[in-house]
Structures are given as structure tokens and as C-alpha cells.
mmCIF file of C-alpha atoms in Angstrom:
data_model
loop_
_atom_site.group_PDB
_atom_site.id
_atom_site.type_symbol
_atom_site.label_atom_id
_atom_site.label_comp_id
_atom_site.label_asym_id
_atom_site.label_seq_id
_atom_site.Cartn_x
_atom_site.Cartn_y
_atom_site.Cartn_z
ATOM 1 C CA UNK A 1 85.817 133.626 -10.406
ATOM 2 C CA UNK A 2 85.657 129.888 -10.137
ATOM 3 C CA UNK A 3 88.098 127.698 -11.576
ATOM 4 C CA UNK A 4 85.131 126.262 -13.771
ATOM 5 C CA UNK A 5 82.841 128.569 -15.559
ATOM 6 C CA UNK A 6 78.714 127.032 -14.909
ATOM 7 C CA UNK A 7 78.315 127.025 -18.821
ATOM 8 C CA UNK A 8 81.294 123.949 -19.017
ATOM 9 C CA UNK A 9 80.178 122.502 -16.264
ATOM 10 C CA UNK A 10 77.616 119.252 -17.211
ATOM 11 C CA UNK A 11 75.652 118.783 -13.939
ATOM 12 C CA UNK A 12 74.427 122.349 -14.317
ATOM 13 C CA UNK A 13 72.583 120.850 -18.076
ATOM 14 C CA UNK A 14 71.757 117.764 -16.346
ATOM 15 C CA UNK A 15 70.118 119.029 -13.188
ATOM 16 C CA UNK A 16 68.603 122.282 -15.741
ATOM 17 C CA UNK A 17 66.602 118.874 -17.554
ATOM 18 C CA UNK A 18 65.447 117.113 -14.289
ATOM 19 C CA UNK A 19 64.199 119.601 -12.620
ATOM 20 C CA UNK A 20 62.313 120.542 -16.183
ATOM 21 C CA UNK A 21 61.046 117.002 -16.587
ATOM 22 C CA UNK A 22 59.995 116.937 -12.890
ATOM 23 C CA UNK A 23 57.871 120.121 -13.000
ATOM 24 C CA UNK A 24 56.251 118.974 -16.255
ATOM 25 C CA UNK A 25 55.629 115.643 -14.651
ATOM 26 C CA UNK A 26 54.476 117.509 -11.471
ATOM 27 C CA UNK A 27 51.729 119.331 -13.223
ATOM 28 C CA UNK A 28 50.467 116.350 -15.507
ATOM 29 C CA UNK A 29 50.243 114.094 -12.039
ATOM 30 C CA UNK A 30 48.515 116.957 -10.483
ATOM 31 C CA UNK A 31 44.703 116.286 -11.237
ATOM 32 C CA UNK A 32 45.401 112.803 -10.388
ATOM 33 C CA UNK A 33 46.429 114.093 -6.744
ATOM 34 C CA UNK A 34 49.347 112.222 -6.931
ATOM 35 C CA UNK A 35 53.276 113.849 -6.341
ATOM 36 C CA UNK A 36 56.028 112.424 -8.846
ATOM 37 C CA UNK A 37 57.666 110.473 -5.751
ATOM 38 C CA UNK A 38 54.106 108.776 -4.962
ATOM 39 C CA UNK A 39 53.454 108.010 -8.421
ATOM 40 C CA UNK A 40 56.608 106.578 -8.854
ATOM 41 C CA UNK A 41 55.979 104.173 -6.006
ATOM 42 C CA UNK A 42 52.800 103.100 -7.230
ATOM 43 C CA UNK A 43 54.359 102.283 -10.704
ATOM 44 C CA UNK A 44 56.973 100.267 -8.985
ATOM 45 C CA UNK A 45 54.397 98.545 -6.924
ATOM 46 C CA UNK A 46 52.367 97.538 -9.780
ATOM 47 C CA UNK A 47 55.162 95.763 -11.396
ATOM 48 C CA UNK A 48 57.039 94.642 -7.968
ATOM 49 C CA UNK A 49 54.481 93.870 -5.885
ATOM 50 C CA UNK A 50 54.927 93.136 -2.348
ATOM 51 C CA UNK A 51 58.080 94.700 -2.317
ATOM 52 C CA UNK A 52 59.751 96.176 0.968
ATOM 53 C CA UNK A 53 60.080 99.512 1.411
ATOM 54 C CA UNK A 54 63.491 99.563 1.411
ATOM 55 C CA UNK A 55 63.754 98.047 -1.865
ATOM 56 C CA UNK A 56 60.992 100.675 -3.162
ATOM 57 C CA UNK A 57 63.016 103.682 -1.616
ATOM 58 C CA UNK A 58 66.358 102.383 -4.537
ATOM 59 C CA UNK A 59 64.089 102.087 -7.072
ATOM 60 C CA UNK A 60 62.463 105.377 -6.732
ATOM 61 C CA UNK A 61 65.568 106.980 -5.807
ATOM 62 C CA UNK A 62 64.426 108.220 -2.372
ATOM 63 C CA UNK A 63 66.066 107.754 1.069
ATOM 64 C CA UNK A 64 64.043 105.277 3.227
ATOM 65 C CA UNK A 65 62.352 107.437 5.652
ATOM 66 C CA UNK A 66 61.302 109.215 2.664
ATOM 67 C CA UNK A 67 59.563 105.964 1.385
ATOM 68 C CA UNK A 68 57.860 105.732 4.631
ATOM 69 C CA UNK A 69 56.341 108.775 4.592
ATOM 70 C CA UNK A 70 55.175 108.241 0.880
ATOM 71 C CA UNK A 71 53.509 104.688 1.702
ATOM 72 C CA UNK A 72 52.245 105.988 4.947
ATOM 73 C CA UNK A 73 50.415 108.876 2.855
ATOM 74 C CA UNK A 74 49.659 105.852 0.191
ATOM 75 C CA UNK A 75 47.824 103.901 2.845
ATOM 76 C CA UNK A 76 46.209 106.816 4.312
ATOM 77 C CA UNK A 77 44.579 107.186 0.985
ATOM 78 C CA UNK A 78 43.607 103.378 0.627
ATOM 79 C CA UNK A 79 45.939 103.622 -2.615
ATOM 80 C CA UNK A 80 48.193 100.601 -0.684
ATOM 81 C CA UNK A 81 47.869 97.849 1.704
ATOM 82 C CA UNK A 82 51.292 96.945 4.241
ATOM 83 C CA UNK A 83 51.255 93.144 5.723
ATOM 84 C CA UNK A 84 54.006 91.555 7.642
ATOM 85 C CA UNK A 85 56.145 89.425 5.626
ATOM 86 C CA UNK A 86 55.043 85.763 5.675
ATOM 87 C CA UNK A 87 58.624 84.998 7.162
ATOM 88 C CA UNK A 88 60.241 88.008 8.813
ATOM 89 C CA UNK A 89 57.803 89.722 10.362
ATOM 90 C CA UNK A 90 59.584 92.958 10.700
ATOM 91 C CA UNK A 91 59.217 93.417 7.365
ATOM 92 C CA UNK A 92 55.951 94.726 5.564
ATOM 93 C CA UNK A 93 55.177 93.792 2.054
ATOM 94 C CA UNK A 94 53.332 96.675 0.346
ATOM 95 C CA UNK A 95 51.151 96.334 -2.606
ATOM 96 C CA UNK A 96 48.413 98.195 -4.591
ATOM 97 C CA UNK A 97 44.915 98.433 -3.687
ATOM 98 C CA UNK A 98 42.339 98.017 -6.388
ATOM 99 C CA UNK A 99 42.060 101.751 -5.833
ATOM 100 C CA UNK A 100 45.409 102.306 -5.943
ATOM 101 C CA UNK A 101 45.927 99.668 -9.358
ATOM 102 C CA UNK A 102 43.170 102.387 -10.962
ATOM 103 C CA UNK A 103 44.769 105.666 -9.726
ATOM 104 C CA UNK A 104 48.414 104.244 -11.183
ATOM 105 C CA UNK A 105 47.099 103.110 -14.269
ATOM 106 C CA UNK A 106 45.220 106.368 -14.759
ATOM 107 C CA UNK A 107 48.419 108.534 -13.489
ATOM 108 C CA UNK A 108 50.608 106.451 -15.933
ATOM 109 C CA UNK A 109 48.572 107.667 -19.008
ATOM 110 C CA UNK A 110 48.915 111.417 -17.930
ATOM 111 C CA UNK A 111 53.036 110.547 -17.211
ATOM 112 C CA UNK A 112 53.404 108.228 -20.599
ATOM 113 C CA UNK A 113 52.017 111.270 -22.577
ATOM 114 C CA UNK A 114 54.768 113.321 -21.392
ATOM 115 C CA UNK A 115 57.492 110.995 -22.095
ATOM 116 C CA UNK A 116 56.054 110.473 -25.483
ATOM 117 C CA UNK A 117 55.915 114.230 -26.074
ATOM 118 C CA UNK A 118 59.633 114.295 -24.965
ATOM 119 C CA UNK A 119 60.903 111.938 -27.209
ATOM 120 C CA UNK A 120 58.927 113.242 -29.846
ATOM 121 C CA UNK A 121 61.255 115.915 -29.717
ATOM 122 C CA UNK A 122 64.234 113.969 -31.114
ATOM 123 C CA UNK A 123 64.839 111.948 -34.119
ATOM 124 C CA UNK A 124 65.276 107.944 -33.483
ATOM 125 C CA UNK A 125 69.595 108.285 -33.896
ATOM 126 C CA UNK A 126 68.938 111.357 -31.695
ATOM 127 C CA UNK A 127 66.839 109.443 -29.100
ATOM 128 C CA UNK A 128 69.335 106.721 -28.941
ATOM 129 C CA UNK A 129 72.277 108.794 -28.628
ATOM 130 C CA UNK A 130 70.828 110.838 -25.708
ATOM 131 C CA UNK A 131 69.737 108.011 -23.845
ATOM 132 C CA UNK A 132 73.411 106.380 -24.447
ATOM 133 C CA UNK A 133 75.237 109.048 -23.708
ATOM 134 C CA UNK A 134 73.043 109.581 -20.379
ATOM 135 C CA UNK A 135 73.338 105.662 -19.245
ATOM 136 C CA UNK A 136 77.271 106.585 -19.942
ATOM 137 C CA UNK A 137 77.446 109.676 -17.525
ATOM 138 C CA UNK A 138 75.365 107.840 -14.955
ATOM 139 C CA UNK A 139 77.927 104.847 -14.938
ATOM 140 C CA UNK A 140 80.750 107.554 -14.872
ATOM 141 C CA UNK A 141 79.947 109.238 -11.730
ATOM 142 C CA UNK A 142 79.087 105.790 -10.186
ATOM 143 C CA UNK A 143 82.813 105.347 -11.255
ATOM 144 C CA UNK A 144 84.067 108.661 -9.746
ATOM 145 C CA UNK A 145 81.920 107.955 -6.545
ATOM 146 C CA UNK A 146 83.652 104.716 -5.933
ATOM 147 C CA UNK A 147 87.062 106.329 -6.248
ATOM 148 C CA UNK A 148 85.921 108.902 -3.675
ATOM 149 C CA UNK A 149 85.056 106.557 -1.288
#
């Protein structure tokens, strides 16, 4: 027996809801031919763009090889364009094709109607109080990761 039982322990409810959300999100991107990780870079690049890849990869939560892969699969698609950077060249600035602008903004219906089916589920106090209580646990373990280090 462990020490902590799964039912007390949180990350087992918070990973349970992820990987819910990400399935659900999976199969509403689907007919757009988009994955959740792809999508999630186009929505960033629509509001960020020319954006390096490294700074994509933190906002999408992905390691940066990861990213690569995703733009490289982008590009391959004609869904994003890569230049060099006007000043350091060894960076590429990514940013949305018109293609691409009319594949996110079509994805981001079919992903908006899922968030607004999820929060549909919760009264406004209960809406607020989940989304306080999850900023709180995400700047708790940031807290507990510091101390680990």
C-alpha cells in the first residue's frame, strides 16, 4: 500500500480533467485536420505573430524540438511561413498563412464551442471558483518546484 491512497491524491483529478478536455478537444479539431498541439500554435500565431519558436514552444507548453516538428508539419501544409529574423538571422519568425489565418479561425469555432459547453456546466460563482482555485494550484507547484530545485 502506498503511503497516499490515489483518491487523496489531487494530480490524479487534475490529470483525470486534462486528459478529458484534450480528447474532447482532439475529436472537435479532428475534421479540421488539425492536432490540439498544432492548433494551439496557430492560435498563438494569430495573436503573436512572428514569434520564435522558442517562444511558441512556452506558450503552448511543448518542449522546443516539439515546436519544430509542429511548424515543420505547419509549413509542410502551407498553414505557416518561417523567415529569418530581420536582425539575427538564426532566428526564424513564423507567422500564419492566409490559409493557415482560415484553418485557425475555422478550428477556433469547433475549440470555442467546447469551452463554452464546459463552462456551461458550472454556475458563474462556480466558474470563478474553479478557475481560482486552478490559477492557485498552478502557482503552488511552481512554488514547490522552486524549492526542489
Amino acid at each position: 500500500m502506498t503511503s497516499l491512497p490515489a483518491a487523496d491524491r489531487l494530480g490524479s483529478y487534475i490529470k483525470r480533467a486534462e486528459q478529458a478536455l484534450m480528447a474532447t478537444k482532439t475529436a472537435a479539431l479532428k475534421p479540421a485536420g488539425l492536432t490540439v498541439p498544432q492548433y494551439s500554435a496557430l492560435l498563438h500565431l494569430a495573436e503573436h505573430p512572428g514569434i520564435s519558436a522558442a517562444a511558441l514552444a512556452r506558450l503552448v507548453g511543448v518542449t522546443p524540438p516539439t515546436m519544430n516538428t509542429v511548424l515543420t508539419n505547419l509549413q509542410d501544409r502551407g498553414l505557416v511561413e518561417r523567415t529569418p529574423h530581420e536582425w539575427h538571422k538564426n532566428i526564424l519568425e513564423t507567422r500564419l498563412t492566409e490559409a493557415g489565418r482560415e484553418l485557425t479561425d475555422a478550428a477556433d469555432l469547433r475549440a470555442v464551442a467546447v469551452e463554452r459547453a464546459l463552462a456551461e456546466r458550472f454556475t458563474a460563482a462556480e466558474f470563478a471558483s474553479l478557475t481560482a482555485l486552478l490559477t492557485r494550484t498552478a502557482e503552488a507547484l511552481d512554488e514547490i518546484r522552486a524549492d526542489l530545485a
